[in-house]
Coordinates of C-alpha atoms in Angstrom, one line a residue:
Chain W
M8 CA 63.8 110.8 89.3
K9 CA 63.5 113.8 89.9
S10 CA 63.0 113.9 93.2
F11 CA 65.6 110.8 94.0
K12 CA 68.2 113.9 92.9
K13 CA 66.7 116.4 94.8
I14 CA 66.7 113.9 98.3
S15 CA 70.2 112.6 97.9
L16 CA 71.5 116.4 97.1
M17 CA 69.7 117.1 100.4
M18 CA 71.3 114.3 102.0
L19 CA 74.5 115.2 100.5
I20 CA 74.7 118.7 101.8
A21 CA 73.4 117.4 106.1
A22 CA 76.0 115.2 105.1
F23 CA 78.8 117.6 105.3
M24 CA 76.4 120.1 107.7
I25 CA 76.7 117.3 110.3
I26 CA 80.6 117.2 109.6
A27 CA 81.0 120.7 109.8
A28 CA 78.9 120.9 112.9
A29 CA 80.5 118.1 114.7
C30 CA 83.7 119.5 114.1
G31 CA 82.7 122.8 115.2
S32 CA 81.5 121.5 118.3
D33 CA 84.3 119.8 119.3
S34 CA 87.0 122.6 118.9
S35 CA 84.2 124.8 121.6
S36 CA 84.2 121.9 123.5
D37 CA 87.4 122.0 124.3
K38 CA 87.6 125.9 125.3
D39 CA 84.7 124.8 127.2
S40 CA 86.9 124.2 130.6
G41 CA 86.1 124.7 134.0
G42 CA 82.3 125.0 134.0
G43 CA 80.6 124.4 137.4
K44 CA 83.2 125.8 139.4
D45 CA 80.4 127.9 141.8
S46 CA 77.9 124.9 141.7
G47 CA 80.0 122.9 144.1
E48 CA 79.6 120.4 142.2
L49 CA 82.3 119.7 139.0
S50 CA 81.4 119.4 135.3
G51 CA 82.7 120.3 132.0
S52 CA 85.1 119.7 130.2
I53 CA 89.2 119.7 129.3
S54 CA 91.3 118.3 127.3
V55 CA 95.1 116.8 127.9
S56 CA 97.5 116.4 125.5
G57 CA 101.5 115.8 126.0
S58 CA 104.4 112.9 126.8
S59 CA 102.7 109.5 125.5
A60 CA 105.4 108.2 129.0
M61 CA 102.9 109.6 131.3
Q62 CA 99.5 109.5 129.3
P63 CA 98.5 105.9 130.8
L64 CA 99.1 107.6 134.3
I65 CA 97.4 110.6 133.7
A66 CA 94.8 108.5 132.1
A67 CA 93.7 106.0 134.9
A68 CA 93.8 109.7 137.0
A69 CA 91.2 111.1 134.7
E70 CA 89.1 107.9 134.7
E71 CA 88.9 107.6 138.8
F72 CA 88.4 110.9 138.2
M73 CA 85.4 111.1 136.1
A74 CA 83.9 108.3 138.1
E75 CA 84.0 110.3 140.9
N76 CA 82.5 113.3 139.7
P77 CA 80.4 112.1 136.9
K78 CA 79.6 115.2 135.1
V79 CA 83.3 115.8 134.2
D80 CA 84.8 115.0 130.6
I81 CA 88.3 114.6 130.4
Q82 CA 89.7 113.7 127.5
V83 CA 94.5 112.4 127.6
N84 CA 95.8 112.6 124.2
A85 CA 99.4 111.0 123.8
G86 CA 101.5 112.9 120.9
G87 CA 105.4 113.8 122.4
S88 CA 106.2 116.2 125.2
G89 CA 106.5 119.1 122.6
T90 CA 102.9 118.4 121.4
G91 CA 101.3 119.0 124.8
L92 CA 103.7 121.8 125.5
S93 CA 102.9 123.4 122.0
Q94 CA 99.2 123.5 122.5
V95 CA 98.6 124.0 125.9
A96 CA 101.6 127.3 124.9
E97 CA 98.6 127.8 122.7
G98 CA 95.4 127.5 124.3
S99 CA 94.2 124.0 122.5
V100 CA 94.5 122.1 125.5
Q101 CA 94.6 123.1 129.1
I102 CA 96.9 120.6 130.3
G103 CA 100.3 119.6 128.8
N104 CA 102.0 116.9 129.8
S105 CA 105.8 116.8 129.7
D106 CA 109.1 115.2 130.9
V107 CA 111.5 118.4 130.4
F108 CA 111.0 121.2 132.1
A109 CA 109.2 123.9 129.6
E110 CA 112.8 126.3 129.8
E111 CA 114.5 123.1 127.7
K112 CA 112.3 123.4 124.5
E113 CA 112.9 126.1 122.7
G114 CA 109.9 128.5 121.1
I115 CA 108.0 127.6 123.9
P116 CA 107.0 131.0 126.4
A117 CA 107.7 129.7 129.5
D118 CA 107.2 132.1 131.5
K119 CA 103.8 132.0 130.6
L120 CA 102.8 128.3 131.9
V121 CA 103.1 127.2 135.0
D122 CA 104.8 124.3 136.5
H123 CA 102.7 121.3 138.7
K124 CA 105.2 118.4 138.7
V125 CA 102.9 115.9 139.6
A126 CA 105.1 112.8 139.3
V127 CA 108.7 111.6 140.0
V128 CA 110.7 108.8 137.2
G129 CA 113.8 106.8 138.2
M130 CA 115.6 106.2 135.0
T131 CA 118.9 104.0 134.7
A132 CA 121.1 102.1 132.2
A133 CA 120.2 98.4 131.7
V134 CA 122.5 96.0 129.7
N135 CA 121.6 92.5 128.6
P136 CA 121.7 89.9 131.6
K137 CA 124.2 87.7 129.8
V138 CA 127.0 91.1 129.4
G139 CA 127.7 90.4 133.6
I140 CA 128.1 93.6 135.4
D141 CA 125.0 95.2 137.6
D142 CA 127.5 98.0 138.4
I143 CA 129.3 100.7 137.1
K144 CA 131.0 104.1 137.4
K145 CA 130.1 107.1 135.9
E146 CA 133.0 107.6 134.6
D147 CA 133.3 104.5 132.9
L148 CA 129.5 104.3 132.1
I149 CA 130.3 108.0 129.8
K150 CA 133.2 106.2 128.3
V151 CA 130.9 103.4 127.4
F152 CA 128.2 105.7 125.7
T153 CA 130.6 107.6 124.0
G154 CA 132.4 105.1 123.0
K155 CA 135.4 105.0 124.3
I156 CA 135.1 101.7 125.8
T157 CA 133.9 99.4 123.3
N158 CA 134.3 95.5 124.6
W159 CA 132.1 94.8 128.2
K160 CA 135.5 92.7 129.2
E161 CA 137.1 96.2 129.7
L162 CA 135.1 96.3 132.7
G163 CA 135.2 93.2 134.1
G164 CA 132.0 91.7 132.1
K165 CA 132.0 88.8 129.3
D166 CA 134.4 89.2 126.2
Q167 CA 131.0 91.2 124.1
K168 CA 131.0 93.9 122.3
I169 CA 129.0 97.1 123.2
V170 CA 126.0 97.8 121.8
L171 CA 124.3 101.1 122.2
V172 CA 120.3 101.9 122.3
N173 CA 119.7 105.3 122.5
R174 CA 116.4 107.0 121.9
P175 CA 116.0 110.4 119.8
D176 CA 117.4 113.7 119.9
S177 CA 114.6 115.6 121.1
S178 CA 113.2 113.2 123.2
G179 CA 113.1 113.9 126.9
T180 CA 114.0 110.4 128.3
R181 CA 117.5 110.9 126.5
A182 CA 117.9 114.4 127.5
V183 CA 117.4 113.4 131.3
F184 CA 120.2 110.5 130.8
N185 CA 122.7 112.6 129.3
H186 CA 122.2 115.5 131.3
F187 CA 122.5 113.4 135.0
A188 CA 123.6 110.0 134.2
L189 CA 126.7 111.3 131.5
D190 CA 127.6 114.4 132.5
G191 CA 126.1 116.2 129.5
A192 CA 128.7 114.6 127.2
T193 CA 127.2 113.4 123.7
P194 CA 126.5 109.8 123.4
A195 CA 128.3 107.8 120.5
E196 CA 126.0 106.6 118.1
G197 CA 124.0 104.0 117.7
I198 CA 120.1 102.0 118.0
T199 CA 117.6 104.4 118.1
E200 CA 114.1 103.6 119.3
D201 CA 111.5 106.1 120.6
S202 CA 109.8 103.7 122.7
S203 CA 110.5 102.1 126.2
N204 CA 109.0 98.6 125.2
T205 CA 110.8 98.8 121.9
V206 CA 114.1 99.6 123.4
K207 CA 114.1 96.6 126.2
K208 CA 113.4 93.8 123.9
I209 CA 116.4 94.8 122.0
I210 CA 118.4 94.9 125.2
N211 CA 116.6 91.8 126.3
E212 CA 117.5 90.1 122.6
T213 CA 120.8 91.9 121.3
E214 CA 124.1 90.5 123.3
G215 CA 126.6 93.3 124.9
A216 CA 123.4 95.5 124.3
I217 CA 123.0 98.3 126.5
G218 CA 120.0 101.5 127.3
Y219 CA 118.1 102.9 129.8
L220 CA 115.1 102.5 130.8
A221 CA 112.4 104.3 133.6
F222 CA 112.2 101.8 136.4
S223 CA 109.2 100.6 136.0
Y224 CA 110.3 98.2 132.9
F225 CA 112.3 96.5 135.4
T226 CA 109.4 94.4 136.3
D227 CA 111.2 90.6 135.0
D228 CA 114.9 89.3 134.5
S229 CA 115.0 89.9 130.6
V230 CA 116.7 93.2 131.4
T231 CA 119.7 94.0 134.5
P232 CA 119.0 97.3 135.6
L233 CA 122.9 99.5 136.8
S234 CA 123.8 100.4 139.6
I235 CA 125.9 103.8 139.2
D236 CA 129.0 104.0 141.8
G237 CA 127.5 101.5 143.6
V238 CA 124.3 103.0 144.4
K239 CA 121.1 101.3 143.7
P240 CA 118.2 102.4 141.0
T241 CA 115.4 102.1 143.4
A242 CA 113.0 104.5 144.2
E243 CA 114.7 105.4 147.9
N244 CA 117.5 106.4 146.9
V245 CA 116.1 108.6 144.5
Q246 CA 113.8 110.3 146.7
S247 CA 116.8 110.9 148.9
G248 CA 118.5 112.1 146.6
K249 CA 121.2 109.7 146.4
F250 CA 120.2 108.6 143.1
P251 CA 120.8 110.9 140.6
V252 CA 118.8 109.9 137.4
W253 CA 115.4 111.1 137.5
A254 CA 113.0 113.7 135.8
Y255 CA 110.2 114.9 137.2
Q256 CA 107.0 114.8 134.8
H257 CA 104.8 118.0 134.3
S258 CA 101.8 119.0 134.1
Y259 CA 102.0 122.4 132.6
T260 CA 98.8 125.1 132.4
K261 CA 98.5 128.3 130.6
G262 CA 98.6 130.9 133.6
E263 CA 97.2 129.5 136.7
A264 CA 94.9 126.7 136.8
E265 CA 91.4 127.2 137.5
G266 CA 88.2 125.5 137.7
L267 CA 88.1 122.0 136.2
T268 CA 91.4 122.1 135.7
K269 CA 92.8 123.1 139.0
A270 CA 90.6 120.4 140.6
F271 CA 92.2 117.9 138.4
L272 CA 95.4 119.1 139.6
D273 CA 94.9 118.9 143.1
Y274 CA 93.4 115.3 142.2
L275 CA 96.5 114.2 141.3
M276 CA 98.1 115.5 144.1
S277 CA 96.2 114.1 146.5
D278 CA 97.7 110.8 149.1
D279 CA 94.7 108.9 147.1
I280 CA 97.5 109.3 143.9
Q281 CA 100.4 109.4 144.6
N282 CA 100.6 106.8 146.9
T283 CA 98.1 104.2 145.5
L284 CA 98.2 104.6 141.5
L285 CA 101.7 106.6 141.0
K286 CA 103.3 103.3 142.5
E287 CA 100.8 100.9 140.1
Q288 CA 102.1 102.6 137.3
G289 CA 105.7 102.7 138.6
Y290 CA 106.1 106.4 139.3
L291 CA 107.9 107.5 142.7
P292 CA 105.0 110.3 144.3
V293 CA 106.6 113.8 144.1
T294 CA 104.9 114.4 147.4
K295 CA 108.0 112.1 149.5
M296 CA 111.1 113.5 147.8
K297 CA 113.7 114.8 150.1
V298 CA 115.9 117.0 147.5
E299 CA 114.1 119.5 144.7
R300 CA 115.7 120.4 140.8
D301 CA 114.9 123.2 139.1
A302 CA 115.2 123.7 135.6
E303 CA 118.6 123.9 135.5
G304 CA 119.5 121.5 137.1
N305 CA 120.5 122.0 140.3
Q306 CA 119.5 119.8 143.3
K307 CA 118.8 121.2 147.0
N308 CA 117.3 119.3 149.8
I309 CA 114.0 120.6 151.1
Chain N
M25 CA 51.3 108.0 87.8
E26 CA 54.1 109.3 85.6
K27 CA 52.3 106.7 82.6
L28 CA 49.0 108.1 82.5
L29 CA 50.2 111.7 81.4
P30 CA 50.2 112.6 77.8
A31 CA 52.5 112.7 75.8
K32 CA 53.3 116.2 75.7
D33 CA 53.3 116.7 79.6
R34 CA 55.6 113.9 80.0
L35 CA 58.5 114.8 77.4
L36 CA 58.2 118.8 78.3
K37 CA 58.7 117.5 82.1
S38 CA 61.3 115.2 81.8
K39 CA 63.3 117.6 79.5
R40 CA 63.2 120.2 82.4
S41 CA 64.4 117.5 85.2
R42 CA 66.9 116.4 82.3
L43 CA 68.1 119.5 82.1
D44 CA 68.3 119.8 86.1
G45 CA 69.7 116.7 87.0
E46 CA 72.6 117.4 84.1
F47 CA 73.7 121.1 86.2
R48 CA 72.8 119.0 89.5
G49 CA 74.9 115.9 88.4
K50 CA 77.7 118.5 86.8
L51 CA 77.7 120.5 89.8
I52 CA 79.0 117.1 92.2
V53 CA 81.5 116.2 90.5
I54 CA 83.0 119.4 89.5
L55 CA 82.7 120.3 93.8
C56 CA 84.3 116.7 93.7
A57 CA 87.3 117.5 91.7
V58 CA 87.6 121.2 92.9
I59 CA 87.7 119.5 96.8
M60 CA 91.0 116.8 95.7
I61 CA 92.6 119.6 94.1
S62 CA 92.4 122.3 96.7
A63 CA 93.5 119.9 99.2
T64 CA 96.2 118.8 97.2
I65 CA 97.2 122.6 96.3
A66 CA 97.1 123.7 100.0
I67 CA 99.1 120.7 101.8
T68 CA 101.9 121.8 98.8
I69 CA 102.1 125.2 99.6
F70 CA 101.7 124.6 103.5
L71 CA 104.5 121.9 103.2
G72 CA 106.5 124.6 101.2
T73 CA 105.9 127.3 103.3
K74 CA 107.2 125.2 106.6
G75 CA 109.9 123.5 105.2
M76 CA 111.4 126.6 103.7
Q77 CA 111.3 127.8 107.2
S78 CA 114.4 126.1 108.2
F79 CA 116.1 128.0 105.8
T80 CA 115.1 131.3 105.7
K81 CA 114.1 132.0 109.1
N82 CA 116.6 129.6 110.8
G83 CA 119.0 130.8 108.4
I84 CA 120.4 126.9 107.0
S85 CA 121.9 126.6 104.4
I86 CA 120.5 124.7 102.0
I87 CA 123.6 123.1 100.8
E88 CA 124.6 122.1 104.1
F89 CA 121.3 120.9 105.1
L90 CA 121.5 118.3 101.8
T91 CA 124.9 117.7 101.8
S92 CA 126.4 117.6 105.3
T93 CA 126.7 113.3 107.0
N94 CA 126.2 115.3 110.4
W95 CA 123.2 115.3 112.4
N96 CA 123.2 116.6 115.7
P97 CA 119.9 119.6 116.0
T98 CA 120.3 119.1 120.3
D99 CA 123.8 120.4 120.4
K100 CA 123.2 123.5 121.9
A101 CA 126.7 125.0 120.9
S102 CA 127.2 123.7 117.1
P103 CA 124.2 122.2 116.1
M104 CA 124.6 120.5 113.0
Y105 CA 121.7 119.9 110.6
G106 CA 122.8 117.5 107.3
V107 CA 120.8 114.9 106.6
L108 CA 122.4 113.4 103.8
P109 CA 122.7 110.1 105.7
F110 CA 118.8 110.0 105.8
I111 CA 118.1 110.6 102.0
F112 CA 120.8 108.5 101.2
G113 CA 119.4 105.9 103.8
S114 CA 115.9 106.0 101.9
F115 CA 117.0 106.0 98.6
A116 CA 119.3 102.7 99.2
V117 CA 116.0 100.8 101.3
T118 CA 114.2 102.4 98.0
F119 CA 116.6 100.7 95.6
L120 CA 117.4 97.5 96.9
A121 CA 113.9 96.6 97.6
A122 CA 112.7 97.3 94.0
L123 CA 116.1 95.1 93.0
I124 CA 114.2 92.5 95.0
A125 CA 111.1 92.8 94.0
A126 CA 110.5 94.0 90.7
P127 CA 112.3 90.4 89.3
L128 CA 109.6 88.8 91.5
G129 CA 106.4 90.5 90.9
I130 CA 107.1 90.7 87.0
G131 CA 108.0 87.3 87.6
G132 CA 104.9 86.5 88.8
A133 CA 103.0 88.7 87.0
I134 CA 103.9 86.4 83.8
F135 CA 103.6 82.8 85.9
M136 CA 99.4 84.3 86.1
T137 CA 99.2 85.7 82.5
E138 CA 101.2 83.4 80.1
I139 CA 102.3 80.2 82.3
A140 CA 99.0 79.2 84.3
P141 CA 96.4 81.8 83.1
S142 CA 93.6 79.9 84.8
W143 CA 94.7 77.9 88.1
G144 CA 97.6 79.9 88.3
R145 CA 95.7 83.2 88.9
K146 CA 93.4 81.8 90.9
I147 CA 96.3 80.9 93.3
L148 CA 98.1 83.5 93.3
Q149 CA 95.7 86.6 92.9
P150 CA 93.7 86.0 96.4
I151 CA 97.8 86.2 98.0
V152 CA 99.2 89.1 96.2
E153 CA 96.1 90.6 97.1
L154 CA 96.4 89.4 101.3
L155 CA 99.5 90.8 101.5
V156 CA 98.0 94.2 100.1
G157 CA 95.5 94.0 103.5
I158 CA 98.7 93.5 106.0
P159 CA 99.1 96.6 107.6
S160 CA 102.7 98.0 107.7
V161 CA 102.7 97.7 111.5
V162 CA 102.7 94.4 111.7
Y163 CA 105.3 93.6 108.7
G164 CA 107.2 95.8 110.8
F165 CA 106.5 94.0 114.1
I166 CA 107.3 90.9 111.9
G167 CA 110.1 92.3 110.7
L168 CA 111.5 93.5 114.5
T169 CA 110.7 89.9 116.4
V170 CA 111.5 87.1 113.2
L171 CA 114.1 89.0 110.6
V172 CA 116.3 91.1 113.0
P173 CA 117.1 88.3 115.0
F174 CA 117.6 85.3 111.9
I175 CA 120.0 88.2 110.2
R176 CA 121.7 89.4 113.9
E177 CA 122.2 84.9 113.8
N178 CA 123.0 83.9 110.7
V179 CA 123.6 86.6 108.7
G180 CA 126.0 89.1 111.2
G181 CA 126.0 92.6 112.5
L182 CA 123.6 93.8 114.7
G183 CA 120.1 92.9 112.8
F184 CA 119.0 96.3 112.5
S185 CA 120.3 96.8 108.6
L186 CA 119.5 98.2 105.9
L187 CA 119.2 94.4 105.0
S188 CA 116.5 94.6 107.3
G189 CA 114.9 97.2 106.2
M190 CA 114.9 96.1 102.0
I191 CA 113.5 92.6 103.1
V192 CA 110.9 93.9 104.6
L193 CA 110.0 96.8 102.2
A194 CA 110.2 94.6 99.6
V195 CA 107.4 92.3 100.4
M196 CA 105.4 95.3 100.9
I197 CA 106.1 96.6 97.9
L198 CA 105.4 93.4 95.7
P199 CA 101.6 93.0 95.4
T200 CA 101.5 96.6 93.3
I201 CA 104.3 95.7 91.2
T202 CA 102.4 92.5 90.8
T203 CA 99.1 93.5 90.4
I204 CA 100.1 96.3 87.5
A205 CA 102.5 94.1 85.6
T206 CA 99.9 91.6 86.0
D207 CA 97.1 94.4 84.4
A208 CA 99.9 95.4 81.7
M209 CA 100.6 91.9 80.3
S210 CA 96.9 90.9 80.1
S211 CA 96.0 94.0 78.3
L212 CA 98.3 92.7 75.4
P213 CA 96.6 92.3 72.3
N214 CA 96.9 88.8 71.9
H215 CA 97.9 89.3 67.9
L216 CA 101.7 89.2 69.5
R217 CA 101.4 86.2 70.9
E218 CA 99.3 84.4 67.8
G219 CA 102.2 86.5 65.3
S220 CA 105.3 85.1 67.3
Y221 CA 104.3 82.0 67.3
A222 CA 103.2 81.6 64.0
L223 CA 106.8 82.8 63.3
G224 CA 108.2 79.7 65.3
A225 CA 108.6 80.8 68.6
T226 CA 108.3 79.1 71.6
R227 CA 106.5 80.3 74.3
W228 CA 109.7 81.6 76.5
Q229 CA 111.1 83.0 73.4
T230 CA 107.8 84.7 73.1
I231 CA 107.6 86.2 76.7
R232 CA 111.2 87.3 76.4
K233 CA 111.6 88.5 73.2
V234 CA 108.0 89.7 72.4
L235 CA 106.1 90.4 75.4
V236 CA 108.1 91.6 78.0
P237 CA 109.3 94.6 75.4
A238 CA 106.0 95.5 74.5
A239 CA 105.0 95.8 78.2
M240 CA 108.0 97.3 79.3
P241 CA 106.3 100.8 80.2
S242 CA 104.0 99.7 81.9
L243 CA 106.3 97.5 84.0
L244 CA 108.7 100.4 84.5
T245 CA 104.9 102.1 85.4
A246 CA 104.5 99.4 88.0
I247 CA 108.1 98.8 89.7
I248 CA 108.7 103.1 90.7
L249 CA 105.1 103.1 91.7
G250 CA 106.1 100.2 93.9
M251 CA 109.9 102.3 94.8
A252 CA 107.4 105.4 95.3
R253 CA 105.6 103.7 97.8
A254 CA 108.8 102.2 99.5
F255 CA 110.2 105.8 99.6
G256 CA 107.3 106.9 101.6
E257 CA 106.8 104.2 104.3
A258 CA 107.8 105.1 107.6
L259 CA 106.6 102.5 110.2
A260 CA 108.0 98.9 109.4
V261 CA 111.0 100.5 107.9
Q262 CA 111.3 102.5 111.3
M263 CA 111.1 99.3 113.6
V264 CA 114.2 97.3 111.7
I265 CA 116.7 99.7 110.2
G266 CA 118.1 101.0 113.3
N267 CA 117.8 104.7 112.7
V268 CA 121.4 105.6 113.2
R269 CA 122.1 108.9 112.0
N270 CA 126.2 108.1 110.1
L271 CA 126.0 106.5 106.3
P272 CA 125.5 103.0 106.4
S273 CA 129.6 101.5 105.0
S274 CA 127.4 98.2 104.5
I275 CA 124.2 96.7 104.0
L276 CA 124.5 95.1 107.2
D277 CA 125.1 98.8 109.3
A278 CA 121.8 99.9 111.4
S279 CA 120.9 103.3 108.9
A280 CA 117.6 105.3 109.4
T281 CA 115.9 106.9 106.4
L282 CA 113.6 110.7 106.2
T283 CA 110.2 108.9 107.2
T284 CA 112.2 107.2 110.0
I285 CA 113.7 110.1 111.2
I286 CA 110.0 112.3 111.5
T287 CA 108.2 109.9 113.0
L288 CA 110.6 109.4 115.4
N289 CA 111.1 113.7 116.6
M290 CA 108.0 115.0 115.3
G291 CA 106.3 114.8 119.1
H292 CA 109.4 115.4 120.8
T293 CA 110.0 118.6 119.0
T294 CA 108.0 122.1 120.0
Y295 CA 106.2 124.1 117.3
G296 CA 108.0 127.2 115.3
S297 CA 111.3 125.4 117.0
V298 CA 114.6 124.3 114.2
E299 CA 114.6 121.1 115.4
N300 CA 110.3 120.9 114.2
N301 CA 111.2 123.3 111.1
T302 CA 114.3 121.0 109.9
L303 CA 112.0 118.1 110.4
W304 CA 109.8 119.9 107.9
S305 CA 112.3 120.9 105.7
M306 CA 112.8 116.7 105.3
G307 CA 108.8 116.2 104.7
L308 CA 109.4 118.8 101.7
I309 CA 112.2 116.3 100.4
L310 CA 110.0 113.7 100.3
L311 CA 106.7 115.3 98.8
I312 CA 109.1 116.8 95.9
M313 CA 110.5 112.9 95.7
S314 CA 107.1 112.0 94.7
F315 CA 106.7 114.5 92.7
A316 CA 109.7 113.3 91.1
F317 CA 108.4 109.7 90.6
I318 CA 105.1 110.8 89.1
L319 CA 106.9 112.6 86.7
L320 CA 108.6 109.7 85.7
I321 CA 105.6 107.6 85.7
R322 CA 104.4 110.3 82.8
Y323 CA 106.8 110.4 81.2
L324 CA 107.0 106.8 80.5
S325 CA 102.9 106.2 79.8
S326 CA 103.7 108.7 77.5
R327 CA 106.2 106.8 75.3
R328 CA 103.7 103.9 75.9
K329 CA 101.2 105.6 73.7
L330 CA 103.6 106.9 71.2
R331 CA 104.0 103.5 70.2

């Protein structure tokens, strides 16, 4: 009886220690990055966190990278751009993904972070196919989203009430759309959903609905992407700078990237990834852009 | 082996080991209790300090925060932090859900304990337990795919509404209410029933005039526990309620709750920013509300003991 209790107590303590040790080694492996920089073969582990929109792309790239470098371990978490920026700024991850510039987020020491623009994503307004329009003037789009136009027949569509589908206030997609499609106007109140798939589903099912989506979600006829001022929302028009609503996908590092982190970021910028994987995932290669943009949104040709 | 030892040794040994065992057992149990208590206190303190930051550090007035209906934290020129619409939305869906779930749950409990204690219980009990097992995200997904279009086509509005949120929540809290109400009804002493029948009361009269009043404090506890769950539910509600920042003017209007605003914005905000702090403040409101629910339950159960 006595020995049984002794054993059970020992096991309890052992269990605690294992848990504690597991936690400990987890956090230390996060910091242990970029090892084997000099040895030629890459090894070590890095963790990536941030924008949930970018997560599939980075995770797919990380998988291919790990296949080429078997000693490397890259963990990709999603959690939102804010989380990614916060975590990279405090050093708990090596790469923080964001769909907005760090300068636009409050409480982030943007001068300490180094920006790596890894992809471009174009987005445009999308309407329910039954609305009956596929082109909209920018001023009308602003009026639609600020609630000044409330019925599609005013724009030559069907006699249907306009239903807005928004993103949460702090969402990067919303910030980009407000800035470049609505010229900074504050949209009127409407249904708010976070996930692009839910937004697409709602637009498809609701009469007269309008929202905004990244190009990669226009894979079928369930929603109609709108041209703005007659410019079609295509990759070519974004690359040439004709279509205004697009954003960089940023990978931030704290200070200059080095070692394994640098190798992975270089890999993301390689033609291999930029021309194949990015396209598969619906992004536009940043290397093909003929225009560039700074944090304030000023655009210039390169 | 032990049986071969002389009685004296055996007794001495067992006495020592029993004392040891007593001590060890006590230690383990106390340790569990301390871990639980300190976890709760730590969460409360953390949420308290984090939640107060938007008032102390960012200088938002508490009164404006609680009473203003304008929520626009991203406006650079004049950000507005009024969470009244969300507090209202949380309370509205919670009470409306309880309004549906309470009669259903208590009715089911009476059916299981009084009307058909044998076969009724055999059928209803597993069904109720099954409802508990369905994850909230599945409720939300069913709500989004089935309920929202149904309301849009048959009742009116967009479908994303207080009504949808209330129906989804009612189904979710139904098991909580039914289970606790069933326990309350079946724990009533049998002499209450027998005494009532002996006075010539019918079964329905017995249920209505004797059993339900006698179980009332426990039934109220059941309803409040259900409401506490509804108040804190985020995922399922977020998918069907529409998350609009305005005060709803009818039950068919889209609305938002404290929890849905937190889950929608959490990932996008950066630690330490005003926006993030206001989300913590909303979390603090949720914590205070759940304390209030617990106090109410304590009060009700103390009243039951006095009887």
